[in-house]
Amino acid sequence: MVARSKGCALCVQRRVKCDQRQPGCAKCETYGEPCPGYGPRFKFIAGKPYRTQRRRKSGSDQDGSPTESLALVQSQPLRQRTNSLYTLSSIASAEMNLGQCLGIMAQEISKPFAANSAHVTSRWFGFLPSVYGRNRTLDLTIKSFTAHQMGNLMSDSQAVQYARQLYIESLYRLRTSVGNSRECYSPEVFCAVMLLCLYELFTNVHDADAWMKHAKGLSQLVEQRGAARCTTEFDHVLLKAARGLIVMYSLFSGQRCFLASEEWHTVMMQHPNVGLGADLANQVEQFFAYFTSAPGLVHQFYDLRDADFTNPDTVTKAGDLLVQALAMQSKLSAWLADVSAVTPMPIETRSTSGDMYYSTVLEYSDESVASILCGFYSYMVIIHEILRVCGYPGDHAAAVVYFRDQICKSVEYNARGLLGPYRMGFPLRVAYEVADPATRAWIEGCLERLSKVYAAVRPQNFG
């Protein structure tokens, strides 16, 4: 949206003359509020722009969020949109008890596993109560995500709608934070961008690619922060929680994955998750070092899938990719042997859900092991698809089916709880790509159930 005035956003909203002083105008100081600056309203956006305002429908969509796009929100004074929601007694009560709400959400995030779960995302959420109050942008994003999850938990549509308003306000505030050289590289802003990305993954049923816009900003922010800024435990937990999204962005966008460098591998190996035990924690870090190479392999693979293999250039590229894939297959096979020596491997058991298609499922020792092994299964599907397309000898089709089924058999265990769909989103995407019609229909049924709490896995997004 193009600004109609050169004044700061707040002076434009108040329709008063702005003196355009840098870095903030005097008018805002007079009103006792921080100047939002003079640039475009949003650095990170979601939703698709409309040319004209659309009349708001009564009620809300199935996810409880307002029906307008964020571009429409830009054209309206923020306080005009949110005043009525701020006065709700239930929201006021939640505001006063945010610490309690954060505690409840931390427990819900971990369920059905222990509240002190060693899973990196659970650990990251465990930091939120201690960092609340450090930064205005982060505070808004924490309140937004917490209000949404609590609203869903209590079936409170007003809380969910309020969360959407806080999310919009967070975007306004984030623009100021990323434009401030002293604030933009802080761990608090890093954490805020992560929460905004997760908010889109959990809530946006209208735009399957909205999370990618935040993931792009997240990737750029982490790369610009640099590996040297990871100095505290909070920095390392944030990086470990963010790296999956960074790799996913690289995979789906076609962009290189900067985490594949030795500098970042060294940083990620520091401060391993002690909750897993030293040996297993080191194996988890080793797998992620391998996993950061997956985007590069996949990008080369997609270039070759429809290429002319009678062309000498294509044959050369296929040969180079084959060498890389075989090397990674060897590393992953050795990794599996090492990890099986330090933690129990999953065992087959009867499904408790009465599933007829996968009546036998996998039972794991904990969700961290389940998540990392599902990542391994996904990587092996990719490797064997590359070997098959490149014409390397072996029954790669059978191997693809085996690893695909390992992913599907893991759903009953690892897709439970609020974070379950988040843990299984990528493995199910890989399994879906190589599934036969019957298995694809089964996966679509799983996705339909999981999308009730995690919008990113809606079956329509996988088509």
PDB file of C-alpha atoms in Angstrom, residues 141-429:
ATOM      1  CA  THR A 141       3.508 -11.503  19.498  1.00  0.00           C
ATOM      2  CA  ILE A 142       3.512 -13.537  22.714  1.00  0.00           C
ATOM      3  CA  LYS A 143       0.085 -12.177  23.628  1.00  0.00           C
ATOM      4  CA  SER A 144      -1.210 -12.811  20.121  1.00  0.00           C
ATOM      5  CA  PHE A 145      -0.074 -16.436  19.931  1.00  0.00           C
ATOM      6  CA  THR A 146      -1.143 -17.135  23.511  1.00  0.00           C
ATOM      7  CA  ALA A 147      -4.589 -15.565  23.012  1.00  0.00           C
ATOM      8  CA  HIS A 148      -5.125 -17.643  19.886  1.00  0.00           C
ATOM      9  CA  GLN A 149      -4.144 -20.930  21.521  1.00  0.00           C
ATOM     10  CA  MET A 150      -6.132 -20.166  24.692  1.00  0.00           C
ATOM     11  CA  GLY A 151      -9.110 -19.120  22.573  1.00  0.00           C
ATOM     12  CA  ASN A 152      -8.988 -22.422  20.721  1.00  0.00           C
ATOM     13  CA  LEU A 153      -8.530 -24.336  23.958  1.00  0.00           C
ATOM     14  CA  MET A 154     -11.600 -22.681  25.535  1.00  0.00           C
ATOM     15  CA  SER A 155     -13.611 -22.398  22.277  1.00  0.00           C
ATOM     16  CA  ASP A 156     -13.655 -18.619  22.795  1.00  0.00           C
ATOM     17  CA  SER A 157     -14.092 -16.999  19.365  1.00  0.00           C
ATOM     18  CA  GLN A 158     -13.683 -13.495  20.829  1.00  0.00           C
ATOM     19  CA  ALA A 159     -10.243 -14.401  22.180  1.00  0.00           C
ATOM     20  CA  VAL A 160      -9.291 -15.817  18.774  1.00  0.00           C
ATOM     21  CA  GLN A 161     -10.449 -12.627  17.082  1.00  0.00           C
ATOM     22  CA  TYR A 162      -8.574 -10.530  19.641  1.00  0.00           C
ATOM     23  CA  ALA A 163      -5.459 -12.581  18.886  1.00  0.00           C
ATOM     24  CA  ARG A 164      -5.820 -11.610  15.235  1.00  0.00           C
ATOM     25  CA  GLN A 165      -5.911  -7.930  16.135  1.00  0.00           C
ATOM     26  CA  LEU A 166      -2.801  -8.327  18.272  1.00  0.00           C
ATOM     27  CA  TYR A 167      -1.126 -10.112  15.371  1.00  0.00           C
ATOM     28  CA  ILE A 168      -1.875  -7.154  13.098  1.00  0.00           C
ATOM     29  CA  GLU A 169      -0.550  -4.728  15.694  1.00  0.00           C
ATOM     30  CA  SER A 170       2.564  -6.909  15.985  1.00  0.00           C
ATOM     31  CA  LEU A 171       3.213  -6.433  12.281  1.00  0.00           C
ATOM     32  CA  TYR A 172       3.001  -2.665  12.684  1.00  0.00           C
ATOM     33  CA  ARG A 173       5.382  -2.768  15.612  1.00  0.00           C
ATOM     34  CA  LEU A 174       7.789  -5.179  13.901  1.00  0.00           C
ATOM     35  CA  ARG A 175       8.321  -2.682  11.108  1.00  0.00           C
ATOM     36  CA  THR A 176       9.721  -0.253  13.683  1.00  0.00           C
ATOM     37  CA  SER A 177      11.867  -2.922  15.329  1.00  0.00           C
ATOM     38  CA  VAL A 178      13.554  -4.125  12.137  1.00  0.00           C
ATOM     39  CA  GLY A 179      14.282  -0.528  11.183  1.00  0.00           C
ATOM     40  CA  ASN A 180      16.079   0.131  14.475  1.00  0.00           C
ATOM     41  CA  SER A 181      19.765  -0.824  14.252  1.00  0.00           C
ATOM     42  CA  ARG A 182      19.990  -1.378  18.012  1.00  0.00           C
ATOM     43  CA  GLU A 183      16.911  -3.592  18.162  1.00  0.00           C
ATOM     44  CA  CYS A 184      16.661  -5.492  14.869  1.00  0.00           C
ATOM     45  CA  TYR A 185      19.300  -8.129  15.661  1.00  0.00           C
ATOM     46  CA  SER A 186      18.206  -8.716  19.237  1.00  0.00           C
ATOM     47  CA  PRO A 187      17.076 -12.206  20.285  1.00  0.00           C
ATOM     48  CA  GLU A 188      13.725 -10.662  21.244  1.00  0.00           C
ATOM     49  CA  VAL A 189      13.010  -9.596  17.649  1.00  0.00           C
ATOM     50  CA  PHE A 190      14.275 -12.990  16.439  1.00  0.00           C
ATOM     51  CA  CYS A 191      11.795 -14.649  18.799  1.00  0.00           C
ATOM     52  CA  ALA A 192       8.975 -12.339  17.660  1.00  0.00           C
ATOM     53  CA  VAL A 193       9.515 -13.209  13.989  1.00  0.00           C
ATOM     54  CA  MET A 194       9.464 -16.911  14.870  1.00  0.00           C
ATOM     55  CA  LEU A 195       6.144 -16.512  16.674  1.00  0.00           C
ATOM     56  CA  LEU A 196       4.622 -14.587  13.765  1.00  0.00           C
ATOM     57  CA  CYS A 197       5.632 -17.364  11.389  1.00  0.00           C
ATOM     58  CA  LEU A 198       4.135 -20.001  13.684  1.00  0.00           C
ATOM     59  CA  TYR A 199       0.956 -17.935  14.001  1.00  0.00           C
ATOM     60  CA  GLU A 200       0.487 -18.126  10.221  1.00  0.00           C
ATOM     61  CA  LEU A 201       1.219 -21.861  10.190  1.00  0.00           C
ATOM     62  CA  PHE A 202      -1.370 -22.516  12.885  1.00  0.00           C
ATOM     63  CA  THR A 203      -4.104 -20.125  11.755  1.00  0.00           C
ATOM     64  CA  ASN A 204      -4.063 -19.131   8.075  1.00  0.00           C
ATOM     65  CA  VAL A 205      -6.509 -21.359   6.203  1.00  0.00           C
ATOM     66  CA  HIS A 206      -6.897 -18.904   3.323  1.00  0.00           C
ATOM     67  CA  ASP A 207      -3.343 -18.458   2.027  1.00  0.00           C
ATOM     68  CA  ALA A 208      -1.159 -21.570   1.979  1.00  0.00           C
ATOM     69  CA  ASP A 209       1.950 -19.520   1.286  1.00  0.00           C
ATOM     70  CA  ALA A 210       1.500 -16.825   3.964  1.00  0.00           C
ATOM     71  CA  TRP A 211       3.929 -18.542   6.332  1.00  0.00           C
ATOM     72  CA  MET A 212       6.560 -18.471   3.576  1.00  0.00           C
ATOM     73  CA  LYS A 213       6.627 -14.668   3.705  1.00  0.00           C
ATOM     74  CA  HIS A 214       7.486 -14.775   7.386  1.00  0.00           C
ATOM     75  CA  ALA A 215       9.902 -17.686   6.853  1.00  0.00           C
ATOM     76  CA  LYS A 216      11.703 -15.601   4.237  1.00  0.00           C
ATOM     77  CA  GLY A 217      12.014 -12.733   6.707  1.00  0.00           C
ATOM     78  CA  LEU A 218      13.123 -15.176   9.395  1.00  0.00           C
ATOM     79  CA  SER A 219      15.812 -16.637   7.124  1.00  0.00           C
ATOM     80  CA  GLN A 220      17.098 -13.206   6.136  1.00  0.00           C
ATOM     81  CA  LEU A 221      17.141 -12.037   9.743  1.00  0.00           C
ATOM     82  CA  VAL A 222      19.078 -15.066  11.016  1.00  0.00           C
ATOM     83  CA  GLU A 223      21.597 -14.859   8.171  1.00  0.00           C
ATOM     84  CA  GLN A 224      22.128 -11.124   8.715  1.00  0.00           C
ATOM     85  CA  ARG A 225      22.422 -11.599  12.481  1.00  0.00           C
ATOM     86  CA  GLY A 226      25.265 -13.981  11.743  1.00  0.00           C
ATOM     87  CA  ALA A 227      26.502 -17.053  13.547  1.00  0.00           C
ATOM     88  CA  ALA A 228      28.661 -14.978  15.894  1.00  0.00           C
ATOM     89  CA  ARG A 229      25.579 -13.526  17.628  1.00  0.00           C
ATOM     90  CA  CYS A 230      24.596 -16.929  19.037  1.00  0.00           C
ATOM     91  CA  THR A 231      26.152 -16.466  22.448  1.00  0.00           C
ATOM     92  CA  THR A 232      23.461 -17.249  25.026  1.00  0.00           C
ATOM     93  CA  GLU A 233      21.354 -20.318  25.730  1.00  0.00           C
ATOM     94  CA  PHE A 234      18.290 -18.408  24.503  1.00  0.00           C
ATOM     95  CA  ASP A 235      20.060 -17.636  21.189  1.00  0.00           C
ATOM     96  CA  HIS A 236      20.893 -21.298  20.678  1.00  0.00           C
ATOM     97  CA  VAL A 237      17.415 -22.535  21.549  1.00  0.00           C
ATOM     98  CA  LEU A 238      15.961 -19.969  19.129  1.00  0.00           C
ATOM     99  CA  LEU A 239      18.293 -21.075  16.345  1.00  0.00           C
ATOM    100  CA  LYS A 240      17.477 -24.730  16.897  1.00  0.00           C
ATOM    101  CA  ALA A 241      13.750 -23.970  16.920  1.00  0.00           C
ATOM    102  CA  ALA A 242      14.045 -21.850  13.762  1.00  0.00           C
ATOM    103  CA  ARG A 243      16.289 -24.014  11.612  1.00  0.00           C
ATOM    104  CA  GLY A 244      13.521 -26.374  10.507  1.00  0.00           C
ATOM    105  CA  LEU A 245      11.544 -23.420   9.140  1.00  0.00           C
ATOM    106  CA  ILE A 246      14.677 -22.031   7.473  1.00  0.00           C
ATOM    107  CA  VAL A 247      15.349 -25.348   5.725  1.00  0.00           C
ATOM    108  CA  MET A 248      11.679 -25.617   4.690  1.00  0.00           C
ATOM    109  CA  TYR A 249      11.771 -22.122   3.223  1.00  0.00           C
ATOM    110  CA  SER A 250      14.887 -23.007   1.250  1.00  0.00           C
ATOM    111  CA  LEU A 251      13.302 -26.233  -0.016  1.00  0.00           C
ATOM    112  CA  PHE A 252      10.067 -24.641  -1.212  1.00  0.00           C
ATOM    113  CA  SER A 253      11.483 -21.331  -2.455  1.00  0.00           C
ATOM    114  CA  GLY A 254      14.424 -22.665  -4.434  1.00  0.00           C
ATOM    115  CA  GLN A 255      16.814 -20.450  -2.459  1.00  0.00           C
ATOM    116  CA  ARG A 256      20.116 -21.721  -1.115  1.00  0.00           C
ATOM    117  CA  CYS A 257      20.217 -22.805   2.532  1.00  0.00           C
ATOM    118  CA  PHE A 258      22.869 -20.719   4.275  1.00  0.00           C
ATOM    119  CA  LEU A 259      22.809 -23.107   7.255  1.00  0.00           C
ATOM    120  CA  ALA A 260      24.659 -25.654   5.095  1.00  0.00           C
ATOM    121  CA  SER A 261      27.979 -23.868   5.715  1.00  0.00           C
ATOM    122  CA  GLU A 262      30.583 -25.173   8.154  1.00  0.00           C
ATOM    123  CA  GLU A 263      30.352 -21.945  10.166  1.00  0.00           C
ATOM    124  CA  TRP A 264      26.698 -22.573  10.962  1.00  0.00           C
ATOM    125  CA  HIS A 265      27.293 -26.299  11.538  1.00  0.00           C
ATOM    126  CA  THR A 266      29.860 -25.409  14.179  1.00  0.00           C
ATOM    127  CA  VAL A 267      27.459 -23.018  15.918  1.00  0.00           C
ATOM    128  CA  MET A 268      24.571 -25.520  15.849  1.00  0.00           C
ATOM    129  CA  MET A 269      26.763 -28.189  17.431  1.00  0.00           C
ATOM    130  CA  GLN A 270      27.325 -25.888  20.407  1.00  0.00           C
ATOM    131  CA  HIS A 271      24.970 -26.129  23.406  1.00  0.00           C
ATOM    132  CA  PRO A 272      23.283 -29.413  22.386  1.00  0.00           C
ATOM    133  CA  ASN A 273      19.990 -30.166  24.075  1.00  0.00           C
ATOM    134  CA  VAL A 274      21.068 -31.671  27.391  1.00  0.00           C
ATOM    135  CA  GLY A 275      17.540 -32.942  27.967  1.00  0.00           C
ATOM    136  CA  LEU A 276      18.224 -35.658  25.398  1.00  0.00           C
ATOM    137  CA  GLY A 277      21.434 -36.924  26.940  1.00  0.00           C
ATOM    138  CA  ALA A 278      24.835 -36.010  25.513  1.00  0.00           C
ATOM    139  CA  ASP A 279      25.192 -38.876  23.013  1.00  0.00           C
ATOM    140  CA  LEU A 280      21.714 -38.546  21.515  1.00  0.00           C
ATOM    141  CA  ALA A 281      21.923 -34.746  21.481  1.00  0.00           C
ATOM    142  CA  ASN A 282      25.118 -34.939  19.422  1.00  0.00           C
ATOM    143  CA  GLN A 283      23.471 -37.329  16.981  1.00  0.00           C
ATOM    144  CA  VAL A 284      20.513 -34.970  16.601  1.00  0.00           C
ATOM    145  CA  GLU A 285      22.888 -32.116  15.758  1.00  0.00           C
ATOM    146  CA  GLN A 286      24.762 -34.321  13.290  1.00  0.00           C
ATOM    147  CA  PHE A 287      21.516 -35.147  11.496  1.00  0.00           C
ATOM    148  CA  PHE A 288      20.588 -31.473  11.190  1.00  0.00           C
ATOM    149  CA  ALA A 289      24.009 -30.756   9.708  1.00  0.00           C
ATOM    150  CA  TYR A 290      23.196 -33.355   7.028  1.00  0.00           C
ATOM    151  CA  PHE A 291      19.636 -32.096   6.651  1.00  0.00           C
ATOM    152  CA  THR A 292      20.770 -28.594   5.691  1.00  0.00           C
ATOM    153  CA  SER A 293      22.103 -30.133   2.444  1.00  0.00           C
ATOM    154  CA  ALA A 294      18.648 -31.452   1.503  1.00  0.00           C
ATOM    155  CA  PRO A 295      17.479 -28.246  -0.260  1.00  0.00           C
ATOM    156  CA  GLY A 296      20.511 -28.242  -2.558  1.00  0.00           C
ATOM    157  CA  LEU A 297      19.908 -31.889  -3.522  1.00  0.00           C
ATOM    158  CA  VAL A 298      16.190 -31.350  -4.053  1.00  0.00           C
ATOM    159  CA  HIS A 299      16.718 -28.279  -6.234  1.00  0.00           C
ATOM    160  CA  GLN A 300      19.104 -30.202  -8.488  1.00  0.00           C
ATOM    161  CA  PHE A 301      16.695 -33.146  -8.535  1.00  0.00           C
ATOM    162  CA  TYR A 302      13.736 -31.047  -9.692  1.00  0.00           C
ATOM    163  CA  ASP A 303      15.857 -29.578 -12.476  1.00  0.00           C
ATOM    164  CA  LEU A 304      16.527 -33.108 -13.726  1.00  0.00           C
ATOM    165  CA  ARG A 305      13.109 -34.736 -13.368  1.00  0.00           C
ATOM    166  CA  ASP A 306      11.867 -33.519 -16.756  1.00  0.00           C
ATOM    167  CA  ALA A 307      15.263 -32.977 -18.386  1.00  0.00           C
ATOM    168  CA  ASP A 308      16.422 -34.597 -21.608  1.00  0.00           C
ATOM    169  CA  PHE A 309      18.829 -37.360 -20.596  1.00  0.00           C
ATOM    170  CA  THR A 310      20.151 -37.588 -24.150  1.00  0.00           C
ATOM    171  CA  ASN A 311      21.667 -34.154 -23.624  1.00  0.00           C
ATOM    172  CA  PRO A 312      25.332 -34.384 -22.517  1.00  0.00           C
ATOM    173  CA  ASP A 313      24.874 -31.476 -20.074  1.00  0.00           C
ATOM    174  CA  THR A 314      21.991 -33.311 -18.417  1.00  0.00           C
ATOM    175  CA  VAL A 315      24.053 -36.474 -18.104  1.00  0.00           C
ATOM    176  CA  THR A 316      26.872 -34.502 -16.480  1.00  0.00           C
ATOM    177  CA  LYS A 317      24.511 -32.861 -14.000  1.00  0.00           C
ATOM    178  CA  ALA A 318      22.896 -36.221 -13.206  1.00  0.00           C
ATOM    179  CA  GLY A 319      26.330 -37.706 -12.571  1.00  0.00           C
ATOM    180  CA  ASP A 320      27.249 -34.919 -10.171  1.00  0.00           C
ATOM    181  CA  LEU A 321      23.951 -35.267  -8.316  1.00  0.00           C
ATOM    182  CA  LEU A 322      24.332 -39.049  -8.144  1.00  0.00           C
ATOM    183  CA  VAL A 323      27.747 -38.697  -6.471  1.00  0.00           C
ATOM    184  CA  GLN A 324      26.276 -36.299  -3.880  1.00  0.00           C
ATOM    185  CA  ALA A 325      23.240 -38.522  -3.227  1.00  0.00           C
ATOM    186  CA  LEU A 326      25.346 -41.658  -2.751  1.00  0.00           C
ATOM    187  CA  ALA A 327      27.649 -39.814  -0.363  1.00  0.00           C
ATOM    188  CA  MET A 328      24.682 -38.603   1.682  1.00  0.00           C
ATOM    189  CA  GLN A 329      23.116 -42.076   1.670  1.00  0.00           C
ATOM    190  CA  SER A 330      26.339 -43.463   3.138  1.00  0.00           C
ATOM    191  CA  LYS A 331      26.436 -40.751   5.817  1.00  0.00           C
ATOM    192  CA  LEU A 332      22.789 -41.290   6.760  1.00  0.00           C
ATOM    193  CA  SER A 333      23.192 -45.060   6.968  1.00  0.00           C
ATOM    194  CA  ALA A 334      26.174 -44.648   9.300  1.00  0.00           C
ATOM    195  CA  TRP A 335      24.208 -42.075  11.305  1.00  0.00           C
ATOM    196  CA  LEU A 336      21.313 -44.513  11.807  1.00  0.00           C
ATOM    197  CA  ALA A 337      23.713 -47.139  13.134  1.00  0.00           C
ATOM    198  CA  ASP A 338      25.191 -44.606  15.550  1.00  0.00           C
ATOM    199  CA  VAL A 339      21.853 -43.302  16.786  1.00  0.00           C
ATOM    200  CA  SER A 340      20.481 -46.820  17.287  1.00  0.00           C
ATOM    201  CA  ALA A 341      23.392 -47.428  19.675  1.00  0.00           C
ATOM    202  CA  VAL A 342      22.389 -44.547  21.970  1.00  0.00           C
ATOM    203  CA  THR A 343      18.572 -44.681  21.952  1.00  0.00           C
ATOM    204  CA  PRO A 344      15.896 -47.373  21.479  1.00  0.00           C
ATOM    205  CA  MET A 345      14.572 -47.739  17.961  1.00  0.00           C
ATOM    206  CA  PRO A 346      10.794 -47.736  17.428  1.00  0.00           C
ATOM    207  CA  ILE A 347       8.880 -50.966  17.807  1.00  0.00           C
ATOM    208  CA  GLU A 348       5.841 -52.090  15.855  1.00  0.00           C
ATOM    209  CA  THR A 349       2.565 -52.356  17.727  1.00  0.00           C
ATOM    210  CA  ARG A 350      -1.151 -52.574  16.994  1.00  0.00           C
ATOM    211  CA  SER A 351      -2.927 -49.311  16.253  1.00  0.00           C
ATOM    212  CA  THR A 352      -5.125 -48.145  19.124  1.00  0.00           C
ATOM    213  CA  SER A 353      -7.242 -45.992  16.817  1.00  0.00           C
ATOM    214  CA  GLY A 354      -8.739 -48.892  14.913  1.00  0.00           C
ATOM    215  CA  ASP A 355      -7.044 -47.795  11.693  1.00  0.00           C
ATOM    216  CA  MET A 356      -7.587 -50.463   9.059  1.00  0.00           C
ATOM    217  CA  TYR A 357      -5.110 -49.152   6.473  1.00  0.00           C
ATOM    218  CA  TYR A 358      -2.146 -48.968   8.859  1.00  0.00           C
ATOM    219  CA  SER A 359      -3.208 -51.422  11.534  1.00  0.00           C
ATOM    220  CA  THR A 360       0.427 -51.736  12.643  1.00  0.00           C
ATOM    221  CA  VAL A 361       2.072 -48.521  13.836  1.00  0.00           C
ATOM    222  CA  LEU A 362       5.376 -47.435  15.374  1.00  0.00           C
ATOM    223  CA  GLU A 363       5.890 -46.733  19.071  1.00  0.00           C
ATOM    224  CA  TYR A 364       8.848 -44.505  20.013  1.00  0.00           C
ATOM    225  CA  SER A 365      10.714 -43.831  23.244  1.00  0.00           C
ATOM    226  CA  ASP A 366       9.842 -40.100  23.077  1.00  0.00           C
ATOM    227  CA  GLU A 367       8.742 -37.378  20.665  1.00  0.00           C
ATOM    228  CA  SER A 368      12.239 -36.036  20.032  1.00  0.00           C
ATOM    229  CA  VAL A 369      13.420 -39.416  18.755  1.00  0.00           C
ATOM    230  CA  ALA A 370      10.215 -39.796  16.735  1.00  0.00           C
ATOM    231  CA  SER A 371      10.695 -36.376  15.127  1.00  0.00           C
ATOM    232  CA  ILE A 372      14.329 -36.888  14.174  1.00  0.00           C
ATOM    233  CA  LEU A 373      13.677 -40.370  12.772  1.00  0.00           C
ATOM    234  CA  CYS A 374      10.735 -39.079  10.736  1.00  0.00           C
ATOM    235  CA  GLY A 375      13.158 -36.514   9.336  1.00  0.00           C
ATOM    236  CA  PHE A 376      15.519 -39.383   8.505  1.00  0.00           C
ATOM    237  CA  TYR A 377      12.750 -41.343   6.742  1.00  0.00           C
ATOM    238  CA  SER A 378      11.889 -38.236   4.710  1.00  0.00           C
ATOM    239  CA  TYR A 379      15.502 -37.699   3.698  1.00  0.00           C
ATOM    240  CA  MET A 380      15.835 -41.334   2.620  1.00  0.00           C
ATOM    241  CA  VAL A 381      12.739 -41.030   0.431  1.00  0.00           C
ATOM    242  CA  ILE A 382      14.379 -38.065  -1.297  1.00  0.00           C
ATOM    243  CA  ILE A 383      17.711 -39.906  -1.690  1.00  0.00           C
ATOM    244  CA  HIS A 384      16.135 -43.006  -3.229  1.00  0.00           C
ATOM    245  CA  GLU A 385      14.002 -40.927  -5.581  1.00  0.00           C
ATOM    246  CA  ILE A 386      17.191 -39.228  -6.783  1.00  0.00           C
ATOM    247  CA  LEU A 387      18.943 -42.587  -7.238  1.00  0.00           C
ATOM    248  CA  ARG A 388      15.947 -43.922  -9.175  1.00  0.00           C
ATOM    249  CA  VAL A 389      15.727 -40.945 -11.533  1.00  0.00           C
ATOM    250  CA  CYS A 390      19.486 -40.970 -12.092  1.00  0.00           C
ATOM    251  CA  GLY A 391      19.327 -44.641 -13.066  1.00  0.00           C
ATOM    252  CA  TYR A 392      21.440 -46.039 -10.246  1.00  0.00           C
ATOM    253  CA  PRO A 393      21.010 -49.848  -9.839  1.00  0.00           C
ATOM    254  CA  GLY A 394      18.767 -51.052  -7.013  1.00  0.00           C
ATOM    255  CA  ASP A 395      15.115 -51.440  -6.060  1.00  0.00           C
ATOM    256  CA  HIS A 396      14.652 -47.799  -5.136  1.00  0.00           C
ATOM    257  CA  ALA A 397      10.891 -47.913  -5.620  1.00  0.00           C
ATOM    258  CA  ALA A 398      10.604 -50.507  -2.845  1.00  0.00           C
ATOM    259  CA  ALA A 399      12.867 -48.424  -0.590  1.00  0.00           C
ATOM    260  CA  VAL A 400      10.688 -45.359  -1.180  1.00  0.00           C
ATOM    261  CA  VAL A 401       7.578 -47.338  -0.198  1.00  0.00           C
ATOM    262  CA  TYR A 402       9.299 -48.638   2.949  1.00  0.00           C
ATOM    263  CA  PHE A 403      10.356 -45.206   4.203  1.00  0.00           C
ATOM    264  CA  ARG A 404       7.025 -43.682   3.174  1.00  0.00           C
ATOM    265  CA  ASP A 405       5.232 -46.300   5.276  1.00  0.00           C
ATOM    266  CA  GLN A 406       7.552 -45.625   8.223  1.00  0.00           C
ATOM    267  CA  ILE A 407       6.368 -42.009   8.107  1.00  0.00           C
ATOM    268  CA  CYS A 408       2.709 -42.991   7.950  1.00  0.00           C
ATOM    269  CA  LYS A 409       3.111 -45.515  10.772  1.00  0.00           C
ATOM    270  CA  SER A 410       4.572 -42.735  12.938  1.00  0.00           C
ATOM    271  CA  VAL A 411       1.499 -40.477  12.710  1.00  0.00           C
ATOM    272  CA  GLU A 412      -0.434 -42.124  15.545  1.00  0.00           C
ATOM    273  CA  TYR A 413       2.447 -41.531  17.980  1.00  0.00           C
ATOM    274  CA  ASN A 414       4.108 -38.341  16.783  1.00  0.00           C
ATOM    275  CA  ALA A 415       1.135 -36.300  15.521  1.00  0.00           C
ATOM    276  CA  ARG A 416      -0.500 -36.113  18.941  1.00  0.00           C
ATOM    277  CA  GLY A 417      -0.905 -32.856  20.805  1.00  0.00           C
ATOM    278  CA  LEU A 418      -0.730 -29.233  19.725  1.00  0.00           C
ATOM    279  CA  LEU A 419       2.749 -29.575  18.211  1.00  0.00           C
ATOM    280  CA  GLY A 420       2.108 -32.978  16.639  1.00  0.00           C
ATOM    281  CA  PRO A 421       0.993 -31.618  13.251  1.00  0.00           C
ATOM    282  CA  TYR A 422       3.968 -29.236  13.286  1.00  0.00           C
ATOM    283  CA  ARG A 423       6.354 -32.153  13.869  1.00  0.00           C
ATOM    284  CA  MET A 424       4.768 -34.267  11.116  1.00  0.00           C
ATOM    285  CA  GLY A 425       4.035 -31.577   8.525  1.00  0.00           C
ATOM    286  CA  PHE A 426       7.162 -32.049   6.402  1.00  0.00           C
ATOM    287  CA  PRO A 427       7.385 -35.871   6.623  1.00  0.00           C
ATOM    288  CA  LEU A 428       3.747 -36.172   5.547  1.00  0.00           C
ATOM    289  CA  ARG A 429       4.402 -33.769   2.679  1.00  0.00           C
TER     290      ARG A 429
END
